[in-house]
Short mmCIF file of N, CA and C and ligand atoms in Angstrom, two decimals:
data_model
loop_
_atom_site.label_atom_id
_atom_site.label_comp_id
_atom_site.label_asym_id
_atom_site.label_seq_id
_atom_site.Cartn_x
_atom_site.Cartn_y
_atom_site.Cartn_z
N UNK T 1 -23.89 21.44 12.71
CA UNK T 1 -23.85 20.26 12.64
C UNK T 1 -22.85 19.68 13.73
N UNK T 2 -22.76 18.43 14.32
CA UNK T 2 -21.81 18.30 15.17
C UNK T 2 -20.31 16.88 14.50
N UNK T 3 -19.88 16.67 14.67
CA UNK T 3 -19.12 15.54 14.26
C UNK T 3 -19.16 14.37 15.23
N UNK T 4 -20.11 13.78 14.93
CA UNK T 4 -20.70 12.07 15.72
C UNK T 4 -19.88 11.17 14.81
N UNK T 5 -19.28 10.68 16.35
CA UNK T 5 -17.85 9.84 15.86
C UNK T 5 -18.60 7.95 15.76
N UNK T 6 -19.58 7.92 15.83
CA UNK T 6 -19.80 6.92 15.21
C UNK T 6 -20.76 7.00 13.76
N UNK T 7 -21.78 7.93 13.57
CA UNK T 7 -21.83 8.06 12.53
C UNK T 7 -20.82 8.14 11.03
N UNK T 8 -19.49 9.06 11.72
CA UNK T 8 -18.12 9.63 11.23
C UNK T 8 -17.92 7.54 10.51
N UNK T 9 -17.76 7.17 12.26
CA UNK T 9 -16.58 5.61 11.51
C UNK T 9 -17.59 4.31 10.10
N UNK T 10 -18.97 4.84 10.63
CA UNK T 10 -19.94 4.02 10.07
C UNK T 10 -20.21 4.28 8.26
N UNK T 11 -20.06 6.01 8.13
CA UNK T 11 -19.47 6.03 6.53
C UNK T 11 -18.27 6.08 5.79
N UNK T 12 -17.46 6.75 6.54
CA UNK T 12 -15.61 6.21 6.80
C UNK T 12 -15.70 5.05 6.23
N UNK T 13 -16.36 4.16 6.83
CA UNK T 13 -15.69 2.82 6.59
C UNK T 13 -16.66 1.67 5.07
N UNK T 14 -17.29 2.76 4.91
CA UNK T 14 -18.22 2.70 3.19
C UNK T 14 -17.32 3.12 2.09
N UNK T 15 -15.77 3.59 2.45
CA UNK T 15 -15.51 3.94 0.97
C UNK T 15 -14.75 2.25 0.88
N UNK T 16 -15.17 2.56 0.06
CA UNK T 16 -14.34 1.17 -1.50
C UNK T 16 -13.23 0.97 -1.46
N UNK T 17 -11.88 -0.24 -0.71
CA UNK T 17 -10.71 -0.09 -1.22
C UNK T 17 -10.26 -1.75 -1.46
N UNK T 18 -9.38 -1.42 -2.02
CA UNK T 18 -8.36 -2.44 -2.48
C UNK T 18 -7.16 -3.01 -1.54
N UNK T 19 -6.84 -4.06 -1.82
CA UNK T 19 -5.63 -4.08 -1.00
C UNK T 19 -4.29 -4.13 -2.42
N UNK T 20 -3.63 -4.03 -1.44
CA UNK T 20 -2.22 -3.06 -2.06
C UNK T 20 -0.63 -4.44 -1.39
N UNK T 21 0.05 -4.84 -2.00
CA UNK T 21 1.60 -4.66 -0.56
C UNK T 21 2.26 -3.01 -1.70
N UNK T 22 2.60 -2.66 -0.75
CA UNK T 22 3.52 -1.22 -0.78
C UNK T 22 5.23 -2.06 -1.49
N UNK T 23 5.51 -1.57 -1.93
CA UNK T 23 6.93 -1.25 -1.58
C UNK T 23 8.62 -0.88 -1.37
N UNK T 24 9.04 -0.93 -0.51
CA UNK T 24 9.79 0.33 -0.36
C UNK T 24 11.67 -0.33 -0.27
N UNK T 25 12.22 0.78 -0.81
CA UNK T 25 13.82 0.26 -0.72
C UNK T 25 14.88 1.51 0.13
N UNK T 26 15.40 1.31 0.43
CA UNK T 26 16.76 2.27 0.77
C UNK T 26 17.99 1.25 1.11
N UNK T 27 19.49 1.79 0.26
CA UNK T 27 20.19 0.77 0.44
C UNK T 27 19.91 -0.53 0.08
N UNK T 28 20.37 -1.30 0.41
CA UNK T 28 20.30 -3.16 1.12
C UNK T 28 18.98 -3.56 1.38
N UNK T 29 18.32 -2.68 2.05
CA UNK T 29 17.07 -2.99 3.19
C UNK T 29 16.29 -2.55 1.94
N UNK T 30 14.82 -3.47 1.99
CA UNK T 30 14.31 -2.72 1.10
C UNK T 30 12.46 -4.22 2.08
N UNK T 31 11.50 -3.26 1.94
CA UNK T 31 10.30 -3.61 2.90
C UNK T 31 9.27 -3.43 2.17
N UNK T 32 8.32 -3.91 2.60
CA UNK T 32 6.73 -3.96 1.86
C UNK T 32 5.89 -3.71 3.67
N UNK T 33 4.42 -3.51 3.13
CA UNK T 33 3.65 -3.24 3.47
C UNK T 33 2.28 -3.24 3.58
N UNK T 34 1.54 -4.09 4.11
CA UNK T 34 -1.09 -4.06 3.23
C UNK T 34 -1.04 -2.55 3.19
N UNK T 35 -1.46 -2.39 2.33
CA UNK T 35 -2.39 -1.31 2.40
C UNK T 35 -3.03 -1.38 1.20
N UNK T 36 -4.11 0.11 2.08
CA UNK T 36 -5.23 -0.17 1.06
C UNK T 36 -6.09 0.97 1.00
N UNK T 37 -4.97 2.36 1.97
CA UNK T 37 -5.93 3.14 1.28
C UNK T 37 -4.99 3.41 0.46
N UNK T 38 -5.39 3.34 -0.76
CA UNK T 38 -4.98 3.62 -2.52
C UNK T 38 -5.69 4.34 -3.08
N UNK T 39 -5.39 5.08 -4.03
CA UNK T 39 -6.75 5.24 -5.42
C UNK T 39 -5.52 6.49 -6.13
N UNK T 40 -6.89 5.98 -7.43
CA UNK T 40 -5.82 7.22 -8.52
C UNK T 40 -6.10 8.60 -8.33
N UNK T 41 -5.61 9.17 -8.72
CA UNK T 41 -4.94 10.58 -8.49
C UNK T 41 -5.22 11.64 -9.98
N UNK T 42 -4.20 11.17 -10.88
CA UNK T 42 -4.71 11.70 -11.97
C UNK T 42 -4.15 10.50 -13.31
N UNK T 43 -5.28 11.48 -14.61
CA UNK T 43 -4.67 10.71 -15.76
C UNK T 43 -3.65 11.03 -16.20
N UNK T 44 -3.15 11.80 -16.31
CA UNK T 44 -2.04 12.57 -16.97
C UNK T 44 -1.44 13.74 -16.30
N UNK T 45 -0.03 13.66 -15.61
CA UNK T 45 0.29 12.54 -15.75
C UNK T 45 -0.30 11.02 -14.28
N UNK T 46 0.34 9.98 -14.86
CA UNK T 46 -1.05 9.31 -13.85
C UNK T 46 -0.30 9.16 -12.65
N UNK T 47 -1.14 10.07 -10.94
CA UNK T 47 -0.63 10.09 -10.53
C UNK T 47 -1.92 9.06 -9.32
N UNK T 48 -1.12 8.43 -8.33
CA UNK T 48 -2.02 7.59 -6.99
C UNK T 48 -1.39 8.04 -5.79
N UNK T 49 -2.61 8.13 -5.03
CA UNK T 49 -2.41 8.28 -3.81
C UNK T 49 -2.71 7.17 -2.64
N UNK T 50 -1.70 7.40 -1.47
CA UNK T 50 -1.73 6.70 -0.41
C UNK T 50 -1.68 7.04 0.54
N UNK T 51 -2.11 6.82 2.13
CA UNK T 51 -1.60 6.69 3.23
C UNK T 51 -0.79 6.18 3.85
N UNK T 52 0.04 6.58 4.88
CA UNK T 52 1.20 5.41 4.98
C UNK T 52 1.16 5.70 7.22
N UNK T 53 1.02 4.95 7.64
CA UNK T 53 1.29 6.01 8.72
C UNK T 53 2.74 5.72 9.17
N UNK T 54 1.99 7.48 10.04
CA UNK T 54 2.80 8.06 10.47
C UNK T 54 4.07 7.05 10.88
N UNK T 55 3.82 6.27 11.85
CA UNK T 55 5.09 5.42 13.43
C UNK T 55 5.47 4.06 12.03
N UNK T 56 5.60 4.46 10.73
CA UNK T 56 5.90 3.03 10.22
C UNK T 56 7.01 2.87 9.62
N UNK T 57 7.77 1.83 9.73
CA UNK T 57 9.26 2.23 9.61
C UNK T 57 9.38 2.67 7.85
N UNK T 58 7.83 2.05 7.06
CA UNK T 58 8.04 2.73 5.79
C UNK T 58 7.81 3.72 5.34
N UNK T 59 7.12 4.71 6.26
CA UNK T 59 7.16 5.82 6.24
C UNK T 59 8.53 6.78 5.85
N UNK T 60 9.12 6.33 6.65
CA UNK T 60 11.05 6.92 6.76
C UNK T 60 11.06 6.64 5.36
N UNK T 61 11.07 5.75 5.19
CA UNK T 61 11.66 4.89 3.68
C UNK T 61 11.61 5.87 2.79
N UNK T 62 9.67 6.13 2.65
CA UNK T 62 9.40 7.09 1.50
C UNK T 62 9.45 7.45 1.70
N UNK T 63 9.92 9.23 2.37
CA UNK T 63 10.05 10.18 2.99
C UNK T 63 11.42 10.94 1.96
N UNK T 64 12.77 9.68 3.16
CA UNK T 64 13.43 9.58 2.48
C UNK T 64 13.88 9.16 1.22
N UNK T 65 13.58 8.16 0.53
CA UNK T 65 14.03 7.89 -0.68
C UNK T 65 13.43 8.93 -1.39
N UNK T 66 11.93 8.93 -1.96
CA UNK T 66 10.97 9.39 -2.42
C UNK T 66 10.40 8.53 -3.29
N UNK T 67 10.19 7.44 -3.36
CA UNK T 67 9.59 6.25 -3.89
C UNK T 67 8.86 4.83 -3.35
N UNK T 68 8.09 4.87 -4.66
CA UNK T 68 7.70 3.37 -3.33
C UNK T 68 6.78 2.78 -4.19
N UNK T 69 6.30 1.10 -4.46
CA UNK T 69 5.84 0.37 -5.07
C UNK T 69 4.45 0.31 -4.68
N UNK T 70 3.54 -0.18 -6.18
CA UNK T 70 2.58 -0.37 -5.52
C UNK T 70 2.26 -2.27 -6.19
N UNK T 71 2.39 -3.74 -5.50
CA UNK T 71 1.86 -4.57 -6.11
C UNK T 71 0.42 -4.89 -5.37
N UNK T 72 -0.54 -4.98 -7.26
CA UNK T 72 -1.75 -5.25 -7.00
C UNK T 72 -2.10 -7.10 -6.70
N UNK T 73 -2.43 -7.44 -5.98
CA UNK T 73 -3.43 -8.69 -5.42
C UNK T 73 -3.79 -9.38 -6.13
N UNK T 74 -4.18 -10.29 -6.40
CA UNK T 74 -5.25 -11.34 -6.91
C UNK T 74 -6.18 -11.79 -5.83
N UNK T 75 -7.80 -11.67 -6.26
CA UNK T 75 -9.00 -12.26 -5.47
C UNK T 75 -8.31 -13.15 -4.07
N UNK T 76 -7.59 -14.12 -4.56
CA UNK T 76 -7.34 -15.59 -3.98
C UNK T 76 -5.75 -14.84 -2.93
N UNK T 77 -5.75 -14.02 -2.55
CA UNK T 77 -4.22 -13.79 -2.59
C UNK T 77 -4.51 -13.51 -0.97
N UNK T 78 -5.09 -13.07 0.00
CA UNK T 78 -5.84 -13.09 0.85
C UNK T 78 -4.83 -12.62 2.02
N UNK T 79 -4.17 -14.22 1.96
CA UNK T 79 -2.87 -15.07 2.92
C UNK T 79 -1.66 -14.16 3.42
N UNK T 80 -1.22 -13.79 1.45
CA UNK T 80 -0.61 -13.04 1.23
C UNK T 80 -0.69 -11.73 1.70
N UNK T 81 -1.55 -11.23 1.75
CA UNK T 81 -1.76 -10.13 2.34
C UNK T 81 -1.88 -9.99 3.74
N UNK T 82 -1.81 -10.87 4.59
CA UNK T 82 -1.57 -11.20 6.02
C UNK T 82 -0.10 -11.37 6.77
N UNK T 83 0.48 -11.85 5.61
CA UNK T 83 2.05 -11.73 6.18
C UNK T 83 2.12 -10.44 6.32
N UNK T 84 1.92 -9.56 5.30
CA UNK T 84 2.39 -8.07 5.02
C UNK T 84 2.16 -6.96 6.02
N UNK T 85 1.01 -7.29 7.09
CA UNK T 85 1.17 -6.71 8.14
C UNK T 85 1.18 -7.40 9.19
N UNK T 86 1.91 -8.51 8.88
CA UNK T 86 2.23 -8.69 10.93
C UNK T 86 3.71 -8.25 11.07
N UNK T 87 3.79 -8.24 12.36
CA UNK T 87 4.78 -7.57 12.82
C UNK T 87 5.98 -8.64 12.63
N UNK T 88 7.57 -8.76 12.24
CA UNK T 88 7.90 -9.20 11.04
C UNK T 88 9.58 -9.30 12.14
N UNK T 89 9.75 -9.46 12.37
CA UNK T 89 11.30 -9.92 12.56
C UNK T 89 12.58 -8.82 12.70
N UNK T 90 12.75 -8.56 11.20
CA UNK T 90 14.16 -7.96 10.64
C UNK T 90 13.01 -7.45 9.95
N UNK T 91 13.85 -6.38 9.41
CA UNK T 91 12.56 -5.43 8.04
C UNK T 91 12.98 -6.01 6.96
N UNK T 92 12.26 -6.08 5.79
CA UNK T 92 12.21 -6.96 4.50
C UNK T 92 11.80 -8.71 4.83
N UNK T 93 11.74 -8.92 6.50
CA UNK T 93 11.86 -10.59 6.58
C UNK T 93 10.71 -10.34 5.80
N UNK T 94 9.30 -9.82 5.82
CA UNK T 94 7.63 -10.97 5.18
C UNK T 94 8.31 -11.33 3.91
N UNK T 95 9.08 -10.87 2.99
CA UNK T 95 9.70 -11.51 1.72
C UNK T 95 9.55 -12.50 1.76
N UNK T 96 10.07 -13.78 2.51
CA UNK T 96 10.50 -14.93 2.60
C UNK T 96 9.54 -15.46 1.94
N UNK T 97 8.19 -14.64 2.39
CA UNK T 97 7.19 -15.77 1.62
C UNK T 97 6.91 -15.23 0.67
N UNK T 98 6.83 -14.73 -0.12
CA UNK T 98 6.98 -14.08 -1.50
C UNK T 98 8.05 -13.51 -2.01
N UNK T 99 8.45 -14.06 -2.65
CA UNK T 99 9.25 -13.59 -4.28
C UNK T 99 9.06 -12.70 -4.81
N UNK T 100 9.83 -11.70 -5.16
CA UNK T 100 10.62 -10.66 -5.43
C UNK T 100 11.61 -10.26 -6.23
N UNK T 101 11.81 -9.41 -7.60
CA UNK T 101 12.44 -8.71 -7.88
C UNK T 101 12.30 -6.97 -8.32
N UNK T 102 13.35 -6.59 -8.66
CA UNK T 102 13.15 -5.02 -8.14
C UNK T 102 12.91 -4.84 -9.70
N UNK T 103 11.54 -3.56 -9.29
CA UNK T 103 11.42 -3.19 -10.62
C UNK T 103 12.98 -1.67 -11.80
N UNK T 104 12.25 -1.54 -11.79
CA UNK T 104 13.53 -0.50 -13.05
C UNK T 104 13.38 0.75 -11.96
N UNK T 105 13.24 1.33 -10.90
CA UNK T 105 12.93 2.04 -9.86
C UNK T 105 13.77 1.31 -9.18
N UNK T 106 14.01 -0.26 -9.04
CA UNK T 106 14.63 -0.60 -7.69
C UNK T 106 13.80 -1.23 -6.77
N UNK T 107 12.35 -0.65 -6.26
CA UNK T 107 11.94 -1.31 -5.88
C UNK T 107 11.14 -2.19 -6.24
N UNK T 108 10.69 -3.61 -4.50
CA UNK T 108 10.21 -4.63 -5.18
C UNK T 108 8.67 -5.22 -5.71
N UNK T 109 8.90 -6.16 -6.43
CA UNK T 109 7.72 -6.39 -7.45
C UNK T 109 7.87 -8.00 -7.03
N UNK T 110 6.72 -8.45 -6.32
CA UNK T 110 6.28 -9.34 -6.09
C UNK T 110 5.91 -10.60 -7.03
N UNK T 111 6.79 -11.14 -7.61
CA UNK T 111 6.34 -12.25 -8.94
C UNK T 111 4.53 -12.89 -8.82
N UNK T 112 4.55 -12.34 -7.53
CA UNK T 112 2.96 -13.41 -7.49
C UNK T 112 2.10 -12.51 -7.90
N UNK T 113 2.26 -11.05 -8.12
CA UNK T 113 0.95 -9.95 -7.83
C UNK T 113 0.10 -10.57 -8.94
N UNK T 114 -0.47 -9.80 -9.11
CA UNK T 114 -1.43 -10.08 -10.64
C UNK T 114 -0.15 -8.17 -11.21
N UNK T 115 0.08 -7.49 -10.47
CA UNK T 115 1.27 -6.69 -11.52
C UNK T 115 2.12 -5.89 -10.33
N UNK T 116 2.55 -4.64 -11.35
CA UNK T 116 3.00 -3.29 -10.00
C UNK T 116 3.28 -2.19 -10.26
N UNK T 117 3.16 -1.63 -10.23
CA UNK T 117 3.63 0.24 -10.24
C UNK T 117 4.37 0.42 -9.66
N UNK T 118 5.78 1.71 -10.10
CA UNK T 118 6.45 2.20 -9.40
C UNK T 118 6.20 3.92 -9.59
N UNK T 119 6.32 4.46 -8.15
CA UNK T 119 6.03 5.42 -7.85
C UNK T 119 7.01 6.31 -7.68
N UNK T 120 7.36 7.58 -8.32
CA UNK T 120 7.79 8.73 -7.17
C UNK T 120 6.88 9.54 -7.24
N UNK T 121 7.61 9.79 -5.90
CA UNK T 121 6.92 10.84 -5.19
C UNK T 121 6.89 12.74 -5.06
N UNK T 122 5.76 13.06 -5.57
CA UNK T 122 5.07 14.60 -6.18
C UNK T 122 4.85 15.40 -5.24
N UNK T 123 4.41 14.76 -3.98
CA UNK T 123 3.95 15.66 -3.09
C UNK T 123 3.42 14.99 -1.88
N UNK T 124 3.26 15.49 -0.61
CA UNK T 124 2.96 14.69 0.63
C UNK T 124 2.21 15.76 1.43
N UNK T 125 1.09 15.09 2.06
CA UNK T 125 0.39 16.21 3.31
C UNK T 125 0.84 14.70 4.39
N UNK T 126 1.80 15.66 5.54
CA UNK T 126 2.47 15.32 6.87
C UNK T 126 0.80 15.62 7.90
N UNK T 127 0.03 15.41 7.83
CA UNK T 127 -1.48 15.62 8.93
C UNK T 127 -1.85 14.54 9.68
N UNK T 128 -1.81 14.03 10.97
CA UNK T 128 -2.33 13.09 11.18
C UNK T 128 -1.91 11.91 11.73
N UNK T 129 -2.02 10.73 11.87
CA UNK T 129 -1.51 9.83 12.25
C UNK T 129 -1.30 8.91 10.89
N UNK T 130 -1.63 8.93 9.55
CA UNK T 130 -0.65 8.85 8.64
C UNK T 130 -0.22 10.07 7.82
N UNK T 131 0.36 9.45 7.16
CA UNK T 131 1.18 11.19 5.22
C UNK T 131 0.60 10.34 4.95
N UNK T 132 -0.13 11.59 3.85
CA UNK T 132 -0.88 10.80 2.15
C UNK T 132 0.34 11.11 1.51
N UNK T 133 0.85 9.79 0.99
CA UNK T 133 1.70 10.69 -0.58
C UNK T 133 1.08 10.65 -2.16
N UNK T 134 1.79 11.62 -2.41
CA UNK T 134 0.70 10.80 -4.02
C UNK T 134 2.07 10.82 -5.18
N UNK T 135 1.98 9.65 -5.46
CA UNK T 135 3.23 9.30 -7.09
C UNK T 135 2.78 8.89 -7.37
N UNK T 136 3.93 9.27 -8.72
CA UNK T 136 3.67 9.13 -10.34
C UNK T 136 3.81 8.30 -10.66
N UNK T 137 3.02 7.64 -11.50
CA UNK T 137 3.88 5.78 -11.97
C UNK T 137 4.82 6.12 -12.99
N UNK T 138 5.84 5.38 -13.13
CA UNK T 138 7.19 5.94 -14.13
C UNK T 138 6.98 4.31 -13.81
N UNK T 139 6.60 3.34 -13.83
CA UNK T 139 7.30 2.01 -14.55
C UNK T 139 5.72 1.48 -14.00
N UNK T 140 5.17 0.29 -15.19
CA UNK T 140 3.89 -0.80 -15.02
C UNK T 140 4.42 -2.38 -15.37
N UNK T 141 4.46 -3.09 -13.94
CA UNK T 141 4.27 -3.95 -14.90
C UNK T 141 3.45 -5.19 -14.98
N UNK T 142 2.88 -5.39 -16.08
CA UNK T 142 1.33 -6.66 -15.61
C UNK T 142 1.88 -8.31 -15.72
N UNK T 143 1.12 -9.07 -14.94
CA UNK T 143 1.84 -10.23 -14.97
C UNK T 143 0.63 -11.10 -16.00
N UNK T 144 -0.62 -10.63 -15.17
CA UNK T 144 -1.49 -11.67 -15.29
C UNK T 144 -2.97 -10.14 -14.72
N UNK T 145 -4.03 -10.78 -15.93
CA UNK T 145 -5.23 -9.65 -15.93
C UNK T 145 -5.80 -9.98 -15.20
N UNK T 146 -6.66 -10.09 -14.29
CA UNK T 146 -7.72 -11.39 -13.05
C UNK T 146 -8.09 -10.58 -12.08
N UNK T 147 -9.04 -10.61 -11.51
CA UNK T 147 -9.79 -9.83 -10.42
C UNK T 147 -8.51 -10.50 -9.52
N UNK T 148 -9.16 -8.88 -9.40
CA UNK T 148 -8.26 -8.08 -7.75
C UNK T 148 -8.54 -8.19 -6.27
N UNK T 149 -7.79 -8.24 -5.54
CA UNK T 149 -8.99 -8.39 -4.42
C UNK T 149 -9.40 -6.95 -3.47
N UNK T 150 -10.03 -7.69 -2.66
CA UNK T 150 -10.71 -6.64 -2.78
C UNK T 150 -11.11 -5.95 -0.88
N UNK T 151 -11.17 -5.63 -0.12
CA UNK T 151 -11.11 -5.14 1.06
C UNK T 151 -12.71 -5.98 1.83
N UNK T 152 -13.16 -5.87 1.02
CA UNK T 152 -14.87 -6.64 1.37
C UNK T 152 -14.85 -7.48 1.62
N UNK T 153 -14.23 -8.48 0.60
CA UNK T 153 -14.02 -9.80 0.14
C UNK T 153 -13.40 -10.09 1.48
N UNK T 154 -12.38 -9.27 2.51
CA UNK T 154 -11.32 -9.50 3.50
C UNK T 154 -12.40 -10.10 4.46
N UNK T 155 -13.30 -9.46 4.97
CA UNK T 155 -13.41 -9.28 6.30
C UNK T 155 -12.57 -8.56 7.45
N UNK T 156 -11.60 -8.18 7.20
CA UNK T 156 -11.35 -6.84 7.84
C UNK T 156 -11.56 -5.69 7.84
N UNK T 157 -11.28 -5.17 8.49
CA UNK T 157 -11.28 -2.60 8.34
C UNK T 157 -10.18 -2.81 8.49
N UNK T 158 -9.98 -1.34 7.85
CA UNK T 158 -8.81 -0.55 7.99
C UNK T 158 -9.64 0.47 7.52
N UNK T 159 -10.41 1.61 8.41
CA UNK T 159 -10.68 2.22 8.20
C UNK T 159 -11.80 3.01 9.91
N UNK T 160 -12.31 3.66 8.80
CA UNK T 160 -13.39 4.24 9.95
C UNK T 160 -13.00 5.62 11.04
C1 LIG K 1 -6.50 -4.66 5.91
C2 LIG K 1 -5.32 -4.21 6.14
C3 LIG K 1 -4.93 -2.65 5.49
C4 LIG K 1 -4.02 -2.13 5.71
N1 LIG K 1 -3.85 -0.89 5.37
C5 LIG K 1 -2.89 0.47 5.82
C6 LIG K 1 -2.68 1.39 5.04
O1 LIG K 1 -3.34 1.94 3.72
N2 LIG K 1 -1.39 2.31 5.28
C7 LIG K 1 -0.22 1.86 6.17
O2 LIG K 1 -0.15 3.24 6.12
N3 LIG K 1 -1.27 0.33 7.31
C8 LIG K 1 -2.11 -0.24 6.69
N4 LIG K 1 -2.35 -1.24 7.37
C9 LIG K 1 -1.49 -1.63 8.45
C10 LIG K 1 -0.13 -2.15 8.06
O3 LIG K 1 0.62 -2.68 6.91
C11 LIG K 1 0.79 -2.57 9.05
O4 LIG K 1 1.36 -1.21 9.57
C12 LIG K 1 2.44 -3.15 8.97
O5 LIG K 1 2.71 -3.92 10.19
C13 LIG K 1 3.57 -1.57 8.43
O6 LIG K 1 5.18 -2.27 8.21
P1 LIG K 1 6.13 -1.23 8.42
O7 LIG K 1 6.07 -0.85 9.86
O8 LIG K 1 6.69 -2.62 7.67
O9 LIG K 1 5.68 -0.33 7.91
C14 LIG K 1 -3.18 -1.98 6.68
C15 LIG K 1 -3.60 -3.06 7.62
C16 LIG K 1 -4.53 -3.94 7.10
C17 LIG K 1 -4.50 -5.36 8.30
#
């Protein structure tokens, strides 16, 4: 069975995704970017799996520091997600639109998000245009339990 590019694209775009802000920190630098390729990978220990563009600024920071946060956006926070995938003048500039504090692991936790988890990287696969990171959840903060933003509601595509 050959790889039919159109079939592959159509089928992979049917995988349901959320929309998150991944936070990273290195020294005095903090950065954040919109991530939708995220899923849970284990109950015990709690693991999450996230794919990060190989050529992004944040990828190198995660490789070097071995940690990242995942902020869960509310269903009405599409505008905030848009801030975090647009090019920025300087690293961390996207946070001008989104107040945050640093969590237990020193990672950005957005005030406006439903909540956030902080993770330590326990493994990664660097193959292709994204690196797949597996993170163990070490801290979790819930600001409010409400409906989360889903990629399907935004009209955006990231996949295929
Ligand atoms: C809807 C949507 C979902 C995205 N999901 C991801 C993702 O899962 N992983 C990723 O690396 N980039 C993803 N991106 C792209 C990043 O948000 C974008 O490349 C960002 O500029 C990277 O920031 P950085 O270079 O400062 O790290 C997504 C973009 C959009 C519009």
